[in-house]
Amino acid sequence: MGGDHGPDVVIPGAALSVQRHPELRFLLVGDRGRIAPLLERHTKLKDRSEIVHTDVFVTMDAKPSQALRQGRGKSSMWMAIDAVRTGRADAAVSAGNTGALMAMARFILKTLPGISRPAIAALWPTLRSESVVLDVGATIGADAAQLVEFAVMGEAMARCLLGLEKPTVGLLNVGVEEIKGAEQVKEAGRILRGSKLPMEYAGFVEGDDIGKGTVDVVVTEGFTGNIALKTAEGTAKQLSSYLRLCLSRTLMSKLGAVFAAGAFEALRDRMDPRKHNGGVFLGLNGVVVKSHGGTDALGYATAIDITLEILRNDLVSKIKADVEIMTGLLKQPDIMQDKQSEPSL
């Protein structure tokens, strides 16, 4: 029921997903009066769906604490996540209020043992292919241990969604030199450098390395990650507007646009945010994926595609196994000894 368009996007998006993946079944949680008429237009989806009625839903401007109090046990968002907890559903996908979704998911599903805070991970288009970037908004500020947790969850996601046996992982920093950056980032780097996790720690990366695809996983805390994400989205829109203006200025530029139409179409497809939609909530005892609230049916279907890949590759179990390795690593006394012996600059 959430997002900018509610069921008007969710139902067509789910219908597109059923065409791609006929084995899927859906619990459509929300107002039956709004959902049922839309479902009549999509016979295949109707045959693979069940409506779970509630007329209570979380508004996009609701505070997380308010959503928890007022929607507990009866809002569509709560009931969808609780279906994951009880095993009635394998995963929950929502375009609703991000803060409320994270608060409810953490309250209902709890975090995995060894994970202090969950993170939101996004697939980021790069010059090479795609990279996993986290956290992009769940945790504002993070200490070294939490950054290591993010690295563990990010490499597990990269193995699941990108098909990589040993992903490269970098810590986002103000420079690539080891002496630069906040102390918690440098400490996280020291820990990851001696890690026996299924990853290749590549050191520090800078902001321009995200788009280059320098590493498979970029790790940062939520404040910086969210700003980076929104900046990239805004820059893409800005460049698109510039391109349209330049191509329509003169007769020659318009003629050139006709000849280059195929190339521009390929560029548009590569930069289409709908093809990369879906923020994955990592570190929970269950799978929850956040779709962009302003996306259309194609974008929502992409979020469902990502969810399905996470389930097929059993991401939660991979994170559990890697967290156990990480926990043992953090208990090793030599980690702290390395920290104490390093000269301060």
mmCIF file of C-alpha atoms in Angstrom:
data_model
loop_
_atom_site.group_PDB
_atom_site.id
_atom_site.type_symbol
_atom_site.label_atom_id
_atom_site.label_comp_id
_atom_site.label_asym_id
_atom_site.label_seq_id
_atom_site.Cartn_x
_atom_site.Cartn_y
_atom_site.Cartn_z
ATOM 1 C CA MET A 1 0.000 0.000 0.000
ATOM 2 C CA GLY A 2 3.026 2.273 0.283
ATOM 3 C CA GLY A 3 5.080 4.224 -2.205
ATOM 4 C CA ASP A 4 3.935 7.073 -4.411
ATOM 5 C CA HIS A 5 1.406 4.930 -6.295
ATOM 6 C CA GLY A 6 0.474 2.030 -3.993
ATOM 7 C CA PRO A 7 -1.334 -0.932 -5.608
ATOM 8 C CA ASP A 8 -1.427 0.828 -8.994
ATOM 9 C CA VAL A 9 2.280 -0.039 -9.355
ATOM 10 C CA VAL A 10 2.623 -3.065 -7.063
ATOM 11 C CA ILE A 11 -0.025 -5.179 -8.836
ATOM 12 C CA PRO A 12 1.296 -4.630 -12.416
ATOM 13 C CA GLY A 13 4.840 -5.147 -11.092
ATOM 14 C CA ALA A 14 3.882 -8.459 -9.498
ATOM 15 C CA ALA A 15 2.069 -9.443 -12.711
ATOM 16 C CA LEU A 16 5.254 -8.829 -14.703
ATOM 17 C CA SER A 17 7.197 -10.955 -12.213
ATOM 18 C CA VAL A 18 4.749 -13.853 -12.607
ATOM 19 C CA GLN A 19 5.355 -13.745 -16.355
ATOM 20 C CA ARG A 20 9.105 -13.978 -15.728
ATOM 21 C CA HIS A 21 8.872 -16.501 -12.881
ATOM 22 C CA PRO A 22 5.681 -18.625 -13.116
ATOM 23 C CA GLU A 23 6.564 -20.469 -9.898
ATOM 24 C CA LEU A 24 6.064 -17.365 -7.747
ATOM 25 C CA ARG A 25 3.111 -16.959 -5.400
ATOM 26 C CA PHE A 26 2.101 -13.699 -3.717
ATOM 27 C CA LEU A 27 0.407 -12.596 -0.535
ATOM 28 C CA LEU A 28 -0.957 -9.156 -1.388
ATOM 29 C CA VAL A 29 -1.364 -7.412 1.959
ATOM 30 C CA GLY A 30 -3.595 -4.352 1.972
ATOM 31 C CA ASP A 31 -7.013 -2.939 1.229
ATOM 32 C CA ARG A 32 -9.032 -5.571 -0.656
ATOM 33 C CA GLY A 33 -11.267 -2.869 -2.131
ATOM 34 C CA ARG A 34 -8.298 -1.299 -3.932
ATOM 35 C CA ILE A 35 -6.410 -4.483 -4.751
ATOM 36 C CA ALA A 36 -9.159 -6.758 -6.095
ATOM 37 C CA PRO A 37 -10.249 -4.586 -9.070
ATOM 38 C CA LEU A 38 -6.612 -4.259 -10.200
ATOM 39 C CA LEU A 39 -6.089 -7.989 -9.832
ATOM 40 C CA GLU A 40 -8.974 -8.698 -12.209
ATOM 41 C CA ARG A 41 -6.859 -7.255 -15.038
ATOM 42 C CA HIS A 42 -4.086 -9.809 -14.477
ATOM 43 C CA THR A 43 -5.453 -13.361 -14.635
ATOM 44 C CA LYS A 44 -2.137 -15.174 -14.149
ATOM 45 C CA LEU A 45 -1.306 -13.097 -11.089
ATOM 46 C CA LYS A 46 -4.790 -13.585 -9.668
ATOM 47 C CA ASP A 47 -4.365 -17.355 -9.914
ATOM 48 C CA ARG A 48 -1.056 -17.114 -8.040
ATOM 49 C CA SER A 49 -2.136 -14.647 -5.352
ATOM 50 C CA GLU A 50 -4.022 -14.352 -2.105
ATOM 51 C CA ILE A 51 -5.269 -11.047 -0.720
ATOM 52 C CA VAL A 52 -4.668 -10.493 2.991
ATOM 53 C CA HIS A 53 -7.006 -7.662 3.889
ATOM 54 C CA THR A 54 -6.247 -4.722 6.129
ATOM 55 C CA ASP A 55 -7.323 -1.110 5.728
ATOM 56 C CA VAL A 56 -4.504 0.162 7.965
ATOM 57 C CA PHE A 57 -1.292 1.247 6.248
ATOM 58 C CA VAL A 58 1.781 3.328 7.052
ATOM 59 C CA THR A 59 1.906 6.732 5.377
ATOM 60 C CA MET A 60 5.074 7.862 3.639
ATOM 61 C CA ASP A 61 5.616 10.719 6.108
ATOM 62 C CA ALA A 62 5.050 8.689 9.294
ATOM 63 C CA LYS A 63 7.888 8.577 11.804
ATOM 64 C CA PRO A 64 9.240 5.051 12.456
ATOM 65 C CA SER A 65 8.270 5.192 16.132
ATOM 66 C CA GLN A 66 4.767 6.339 15.193
ATOM 67 C CA ALA A 67 4.442 3.555 12.625
ATOM 68 C CA LEU A 68 5.490 0.964 15.206
ATOM 69 C CA ARG A 69 2.937 2.179 17.756
ATOM 70 C CA GLN A 70 -0.012 2.717 15.453
ATOM 71 C CA GLY A 71 0.579 -0.078 12.948
ATOM 72 C CA ARG A 72 1.631 -2.860 15.286
ATOM 73 C CA GLY A 73 -0.092 -6.074 14.329
ATOM 74 C CA LYS A 74 -2.565 -4.484 11.908
ATOM 75 C CA SER A 75 -0.839 -2.383 9.239
ATOM 76 C CA SER A 76 -0.121 -3.887 5.822
ATOM 77 C CA MET A 77 3.611 -3.372 6.332
ATOM 78 C CA TRP A 78 3.598 -5.123 9.706
ATOM 79 C CA MET A 79 1.512 -8.041 8.447
ATOM 80 C CA ALA A 80 3.731 -8.544 5.386
ATOM 81 C CA ILE A 81 6.913 -8.710 7.478
ATOM 82 C CA ASP A 82 5.242 -10.907 10.093
ATOM 83 C CA ALA A 83 4.329 -13.370 7.326
ATOM 84 C CA VAL A 84 8.095 -13.821 6.829
ATOM 85 C CA ARG A 85 8.602 -14.418 10.557
ATOM 86 C CA THR A 86 5.903 -17.101 10.700
ATOM 87 C CA GLY A 87 7.047 -18.779 7.481
ATOM 88 C CA ARG A 88 3.890 -17.974 5.588
ATOM 89 C CA ALA A 89 6.030 -15.972 3.136
ATOM 90 C CA ASP A 90 9.666 -16.387 2.156
ATOM 91 C CA ALA A 91 10.305 -12.657 1.741
ATOM 92 C CA ALA A 92 8.634 -9.252 1.930
ATOM 93 C CA VAL A 93 8.883 -6.518 -0.724
ATOM 94 C CA SER A 94 7.608 -2.991 -0.060
ATOM 95 C CA ALA A 95 7.760 0.435 -1.689
ATOM 96 C CA GLY A 96 6.623 2.065 1.546
ATOM 97 C CA ASN A 97 8.205 4.320 4.165
ATOM 98 C CA THR A 98 11.869 3.234 4.438
ATOM 99 C CA GLY A 99 12.368 4.186 8.080
ATOM 100 C CA ALA A 100 9.170 2.456 9.160
ATOM 101 C CA LEU A 101 10.006 -0.628 7.100
ATOM 102 C CA MET A 102 13.436 -0.930 8.688
ATOM 103 C CA ALA A 103 12.099 -0.332 12.205
ATOM 104 C CA MET A 104 9.365 -2.940 11.804
ATOM 105 C CA ALA A 105 11.661 -5.454 10.104
ATOM 106 C CA ARG A 106 14.212 -5.156 12.881
ATOM 107 C CA PHE A 107 11.535 -5.390 15.581
ATOM 108 C CA ILE A 108 9.735 -8.385 14.066
ATOM 109 C CA LEU A 109 12.568 -10.404 12.516
ATOM 110 C CA LYS A 110 15.442 -9.375 14.838
ATOM 111 C CA THR A 111 19.053 -9.198 13.725
ATOM 112 C CA LEU A 112 21.241 -12.233 13.108
ATOM 113 C CA PRO A 113 23.559 -13.316 15.951
ATOM 114 C CA GLY A 114 26.734 -11.265 15.711
ATOM 115 C CA ILE A 115 25.115 -8.398 13.780
ATOM 116 C CA SER A 116 24.631 -5.256 15.865
ATOM 117 C CA ARG A 117 22.818 -3.214 13.199
ATOM 118 C CA PRO A 118 21.228 -4.066 9.860
ATOM 119 C CA ALA A 119 22.240 -2.302 6.656
ATOM 120 C CA ILE A 120 20.587 -1.394 3.367
ATOM 121 C CA ALA A 121 22.552 -2.599 0.361
ATOM 122 C CA ALA A 122 22.043 -1.406 -3.208
ATOM 123 C CA LEU A 123 23.218 -2.724 -6.562
ATOM 124 C CA TRP A 124 25.119 0.131 -8.234
ATOM 125 C CA PRO A 125 25.683 0.275 -12.020
ATOM 126 C CA THR A 126 29.367 0.715 -12.852
ATOM 127 C CA LEU A 127 31.639 0.884 -15.885
ATOM 128 C CA ARG A 128 32.500 -2.778 -15.353
ATOM 129 C CA SER A 129 29.057 -4.145 -14.440
ATOM 130 C CA GLU A 130 27.515 -3.730 -10.989
ATOM 131 C CA SER A 131 28.785 -3.322 -7.446
ATOM 132 C CA VAL A 132 27.185 -3.764 -4.038
ATOM 133 C CA VAL A 133 27.191 -0.556 -1.965
ATOM 134 C CA LEU A 134 26.230 -0.500 1.716
ATOM 135 C CA ASP A 135 25.051 1.041 3.934
ATOM 136 C CA VAL A 136 22.902 3.488 1.974
ATOM 137 C CA GLY A 137 20.737 4.785 4.782
ATOM 138 C CA ALA A 138 19.953 2.385 7.626
ATOM 139 C CA THR A 139 22.748 3.198 10.078
ATOM 140 C CA ILE A 140 23.909 6.781 10.560
ATOM 141 C CA GLY A 141 27.445 6.558 11.886
ATOM 142 C CA ALA A 142 29.236 3.248 12.405
ATOM 143 C CA ASP A 143 32.210 2.029 14.411
ATOM 144 C CA ALA A 144 34.923 -0.255 13.091
ATOM 145 C CA ALA A 145 33.174 -3.482 14.107
ATOM 146 C CA GLN A 146 29.984 -2.419 12.356
ATOM 147 C CA LEU A 147 31.881 -1.528 9.190
ATOM 148 C CA VAL A 148 33.394 -5.013 9.266
ATOM 149 C CA GLU A 149 29.876 -6.439 9.660
ATOM 150 C CA PHE A 150 28.798 -4.457 6.586
ATOM 151 C CA ALA A 151 31.767 -5.851 4.659
ATOM 152 C CA VAL A 152 30.775 -9.405 5.606
ATOM 153 C CA MET A 153 27.161 -8.881 4.561
ATOM 154 C CA GLY A 154 28.195 -7.095 1.371
ATOM 155 C CA GLU A 155 30.575 -9.820 0.198
ATOM 156 C CA ALA A 156 27.894 -12.455 0.859
ATOM 157 C CA MET A 157 25.422 -10.460 -1.247
ATOM 158 C CA ALA A 158 27.993 -10.080 -4.031
ATOM 159 C CA ARG A 159 28.516 -13.832 -4.079
ATOM 160 C CA CYS A 160 24.749 -14.379 -4.318
ATOM 161 C CA LEU A 161 23.730 -11.718 -6.843
ATOM 162 C CA LEU A 162 26.903 -11.176 -8.852
ATOM 163 C CA GLY A 163 28.050 -14.794 -8.932
ATOM 164 C CA LEU A 164 31.518 -13.999 -7.546
ATOM 165 C CA GLU A 165 33.506 -16.621 -5.653
ATOM 166 C CA LYS A 166 35.723 -14.102 -3.824
ATOM 167 C CA PRO A 167 34.497 -10.494 -4.205
ATOM 168 C CA THR A 168 36.840 -7.537 -3.822
ATOM 169 C CA VAL A 169 35.848 -5.244 -0.935
ATOM 170 C CA GLY A 170 36.844 -1.614 -0.374
ATOM 171 C CA LEU A 171 36.186 0.881 2.413
ATOM 172 C CA LEU A 172 34.962 4.271 1.195
ATOM 173 C CA ASN A 173 37.380 6.929 2.419
ATOM 174 C CA VAL A 174 38.700 10.424 1.706
ATOM 175 C CA GLY A 175 41.820 8.940 0.135
ATOM 176 C CA VAL A 176 43.436 5.623 -0.668
ATOM 177 C CA GLU A 177 46.415 6.190 1.621
ATOM 178 C CA GLU A 178 46.350 4.154 4.835
ATOM 179 C CA ILE A 179 47.044 7.218 7.012
ATOM 180 C CA LYS A 180 43.939 9.073 5.792
ATOM 181 C CA GLY A 181 40.383 8.953 7.092
ATOM 182 C CA ALA A 182 38.463 8.581 10.329
ATOM 183 C CA GLU A 183 39.918 6.270 12.953
ATOM 184 C CA GLN A 184 37.021 3.816 12.749
ATOM 185 C CA VAL A 185 37.578 3.405 9.005
ATOM 186 C CA LYS A 186 41.308 2.819 9.471
ATOM 187 C CA GLU A 187 40.638 0.305 12.240
ATOM 188 C CA ALA A 188 38.107 -1.558 10.080
ATOM 189 C CA GLY A 189 40.773 -1.713 7.370
ATOM 190 C CA ARG A 190 43.263 -3.251 9.766
ATOM 191 C CA ILE A 191 40.773 -5.944 10.731
ATOM 192 C CA LEU A 192 39.759 -6.753 7.162
ATOM 193 C CA ARG A 193 43.364 -6.902 6.001
ATOM 194 C CA GLY A 194 43.950 -10.013 8.123
ATOM 195 C CA SER A 195 40.567 -11.536 7.394
ATOM 196 C CA LYS A 196 40.091 -15.170 6.392
ATOM 197 C CA LEU A 197 36.648 -14.422 4.971
ATOM 198 C CA PRO A 198 35.732 -15.326 1.365
ATOM 199 C CA MET A 199 36.679 -11.853 0.155
ATOM 200 C CA GLU A 200 39.677 -9.962 -1.145
ATOM 201 C CA TYR A 201 40.155 -6.772 0.825
ATOM 202 C CA ALA A 202 41.303 -4.097 -1.641
ATOM 203 C CA GLY A 203 41.916 -1.272 0.831
ATOM 204 C CA PHE A 204 40.419 2.218 0.717
ATOM 205 C CA VAL A 205 38.460 3.528 -2.251
ATOM 206 C CA GLU A 206 37.270 7.046 -3.060
ATOM 207 C CA GLY A 207 33.953 8.353 -4.312
ATOM 208 C CA ASP A 208 34.860 8.189 -7.989
ATOM 209 C CA ASP A 209 35.784 4.507 -7.593
ATOM 210 C CA ILE A 210 32.118 3.608 -7.048
ATOM 211 C CA GLY A 211 31.098 4.390 -10.619
ATOM 212 C CA LYS A 212 34.324 2.946 -12.022
ATOM 213 C CA GLY A 213 33.573 -0.408 -10.420
ATOM 214 C CA THR A 214 37.041 -0.519 -8.836
ATOM 215 C CA VAL A 215 35.776 -3.065 -6.290
ATOM 216 C CA ASP A 216 32.803 -5.411 -6.134
ATOM 217 C CA VAL A 217 31.670 -4.197 -2.696
ATOM 218 C CA VAL A 218 31.910 -0.633 -1.359
ATOM 219 C CA VAL A 219 31.483 -0.290 2.405
ATOM 220 C CA THR A 220 30.530 2.905 4.228
ATOM 221 C CA GLU A 221 28.142 4.112 6.924
ATOM 222 C CA GLY A 222 24.570 5.135 6.138
ATOM 223 C CA PHE A 223 24.907 8.927 6.159
ATOM 224 C CA THR A 224 27.697 8.969 3.589
ATOM 225 C CA GLY A 225 26.214 6.101 1.608
ATOM 226 C CA ASN A 226 22.815 7.728 1.283
ATOM 227 C CA ILE A 227 24.312 11.032 0.152
ATOM 228 C CA ALA A 228 26.444 9.191 -2.418
ATOM 229 C CA LEU A 229 23.376 7.353 -3.723
ATOM 230 C CA LYS A 230 21.221 10.471 -4.017
ATOM 231 C CA THR A 231 24.099 12.431 -5.579
ATOM 232 C CA ALA A 232 24.581 9.752 -8.222
ATOM 233 C CA GLU A 233 20.850 9.669 -9.003
ATOM 234 C CA GLY A 234 20.755 13.456 -9.282
ATOM 235 C CA THR A 235 23.857 13.584 -11.472
ATOM 236 C CA ALA A 236 22.384 10.995 -13.845
ATOM 237 C CA LYS A 237 19.210 13.087 -14.211
ATOM 238 C CA GLN A 238 21.271 16.255 -14.684
ATOM 239 C CA LEU A 239 23.369 14.716 -17.458
ATOM 240 C CA SER A 240 20.267 13.347 -19.134
ATOM 241 C CA SER A 241 18.711 16.827 -19.146
ATOM 242 C CA TYR A 242 21.912 18.375 -20.503
ATOM 243 C CA LEU A 243 22.020 15.793 -23.282
ATOM 244 C CA ARG A 244 18.425 16.458 -24.330
ATOM 245 C CA LEU A 245 19.026 20.213 -24.402
ATOM 246 C CA CYS A 246 22.220 19.924 -26.436
ATOM 247 C CA LEU A 247 20.675 17.538 -28.967
ATOM 248 C CA SER A 248 17.738 19.862 -29.624
ATOM 249 C CA ARG A 249 19.625 23.162 -30.020
ATOM 250 C CA THR A 250 20.346 23.156 -33.743
ATOM 251 C CA LEU A 251 19.295 21.361 -36.891
ATOM 252 C CA MET A 252 22.672 19.603 -37.105
ATOM 253 C CA SER A 253 22.470 18.384 -33.514
ATOM 254 C CA LYS A 254 18.952 17.077 -34.136
ATOM 255 C CA LEU A 255 20.197 15.292 -37.253
ATOM 256 C CA GLY A 256 23.092 13.823 -35.270
ATOM 257 C CA ALA A 257 20.650 12.598 -32.645
ATOM 258 C CA VAL A 258 18.744 10.679 -35.323
ATOM 259 C CA PHE A 259 21.908 8.901 -36.498
ATOM 260 C CA ALA A 260 22.978 8.172 -32.900
ATOM 261 C CA ALA A 261 19.532 7.045 -31.754
ATOM 262 C CA GLY A 262 20.658 3.455 -31.190
ATOM 263 C CA ALA A 263 23.576 4.510 -29.021
ATOM 264 C CA PHE A 264 21.402 6.854 -26.973
ATOM 265 C CA GLU A 265 18.854 4.092 -26.465
ATOM 266 C CA ALA A 266 21.591 1.774 -25.192
ATOM 267 C CA LEU A 267 22.822 4.521 -22.840
ATOM 268 C CA ARG A 268 19.304 5.126 -21.547
ATOM 269 C CA ASP A 269 18.864 1.423 -20.875
ATOM 270 C CA ARG A 270 22.220 1.187 -19.076
ATOM 271 C CA MET A 271 21.411 4.151 -16.829
ATOM 272 C CA ASP A 272 17.764 3.239 -16.222
ATOM 273 C CA PRO A 273 17.316 3.249 -12.402
ATOM 274 C CA ARG A 274 14.409 0.825 -12.737
ATOM 275 C CA LYS A 275 16.877 -1.862 -13.834
ATOM 276 C CA HIS A 276 18.741 -1.550 -10.513
ATOM 277 C CA ASN A 277 15.810 -1.004 -8.151
ATOM 278 C CA GLY A 278 15.680 -2.728 -4.784
ATOM 279 C CA GLY A 279 17.472 -2.001 -1.514
ATOM 280 C CA VAL A 280 18.192 -5.215 0.393
ATOM 281 C CA PHE A 281 17.884 -5.159 4.190
ATOM 282 C CA LEU A 282 20.882 -7.198 5.333
ATOM 283 C CA GLY A 283 21.549 -8.651 8.779
ATOM 284 C CA LEU A 284 17.988 -9.744 9.602
ATOM 285 C CA ASN A 285 16.507 -13.170 10.317
ATOM 286 C CA GLY A 286 14.599 -12.996 7.059
ATOM 287 C CA VAL A 287 14.510 -11.308 3.678
ATOM 288 C CA VAL A 288 13.065 -7.813 3.250
ATOM 289 C CA VAL A 289 13.601 -5.722 0.112
ATOM 290 C CA LYS A 290 12.742 -2.038 -0.281
ATOM 291 C CA SER A 291 11.592 -0.824 -3.674
ATOM 292 C CA HIS A 292 11.982 2.841 -4.571
ATOM 293 C CA GLY A 293 8.720 4.588 -3.704
ATOM 294 C CA GLY A 294 8.520 6.461 -6.999
ATOM 295 C CA THR A 295 9.245 3.559 -9.348
ATOM 296 C CA ASP A 296 6.871 2.047 -11.907
ATOM 297 C CA ALA A 297 5.827 -1.564 -12.552
ATOM 298 C CA LEU A 298 9.123 -2.430 -14.272
ATOM 299 C CA GLY A 299 11.123 -1.106 -11.331
ATOM 300 C CA TYR A 300 8.965 -2.968 -8.827
ATOM 301 C CA ALA A 301 9.395 -6.188 -10.815
ATOM 302 C CA THR A 302 13.164 -5.662 -10.636
ATOM 303 C CA ALA A 303 12.958 -5.492 -6.834
ATOM 304 C CA ILE A 304 11.060 -8.798 -6.883
ATOM 305 C CA ASP A 305 13.708 -10.303 -9.210
ATOM 306 C CA ILE A 306 16.439 -9.351 -6.718
ATOM 307 C CA THR A 307 14.405 -10.856 -3.887
ATOM 308 C CA LEU A 308 14.037 -14.114 -5.772
ATOM 309 C CA GLU A 309 17.795 -14.345 -6.425
ATOM 310 C CA ILE A 310 18.489 -13.743 -2.733
ATOM 311 C CA LEU A 311 16.154 -16.604 -1.805
ATOM 312 C CA ARG A 312 17.541 -18.976 -4.433
ATOM 313 C CA ASN A 313 21.092 -18.368 -3.217
ATOM 314 C CA ASP A 314 20.159 -18.502 0.493
ATOM 315 C CA LEU A 315 21.818 -15.193 1.349
ATOM 316 C CA VAL A 316 20.781 -15.266 5.022
ATOM 317 C CA SER A 317 22.615 -18.577 5.598
ATOM 318 C CA LYS A 318 25.739 -17.274 3.840
ATOM 319 C CA ILE A 319 25.758 -14.200 6.082
ATOM 320 C CA LYS A 320 25.314 -16.378 9.192
ATOM 321 C CA ALA A 321 28.286 -18.549 8.245
ATOM 322 C CA ASP A 322 30.532 -15.585 7.472
ATOM 323 C CA VAL A 323 29.524 -13.757 10.645
ATOM 324 C CA GLU A 324 30.733 -16.752 12.668
ATOM 325 C CA ILE A 325 34.134 -16.450 10.993
ATOM 326 C CA MET A 326 34.135 -12.694 11.594
ATOM 327 C CA THR A 327 33.234 -13.112 15.274
ATOM 328 C CA GLY A 328 36.163 -15.433 15.793
ATOM 329 C CA LEU A 329 38.441 -13.007 13.980
ATOM 330 C CA LEU A 330 37.410 -10.061 16.169
ATOM 331 C CA LYS A 331 38.140 -12.114 19.308
ATOM 332 C CA GLN A 332 41.744 -12.724 18.281
ATOM 333 C CA PRO A 333 44.095 -10.763 20.561
ATOM 334 C CA ASP A 334 46.512 -9.972 17.704
ATOM 335 C CA ILE A 335 43.890 -7.732 16.112
ATOM 336 C CA MET A 336 44.010 -5.388 19.074
ATOM 337 C CA GLN A 337 47.794 -5.732 19.355
ATOM 338 C CA ASP A 338 48.142 -4.605 15.735
ATOM 339 C CA LYS A 339 45.996 -1.605 16.510
ATOM 340 C CA GLN A 340 48.054 -0.644 19.576
ATOM 341 C CA SER A 341 51.414 -1.067 17.860
ATOM 342 C CA GLU A 342 50.570 1.118 14.872
ATOM 343 C CA PRO A 343 52.076 4.613 15.299
ATOM 344 C CA SER A 344 49.676 7.535 15.395
ATOM 345 C CA LEU A 345 50.214 10.214 12.742
#
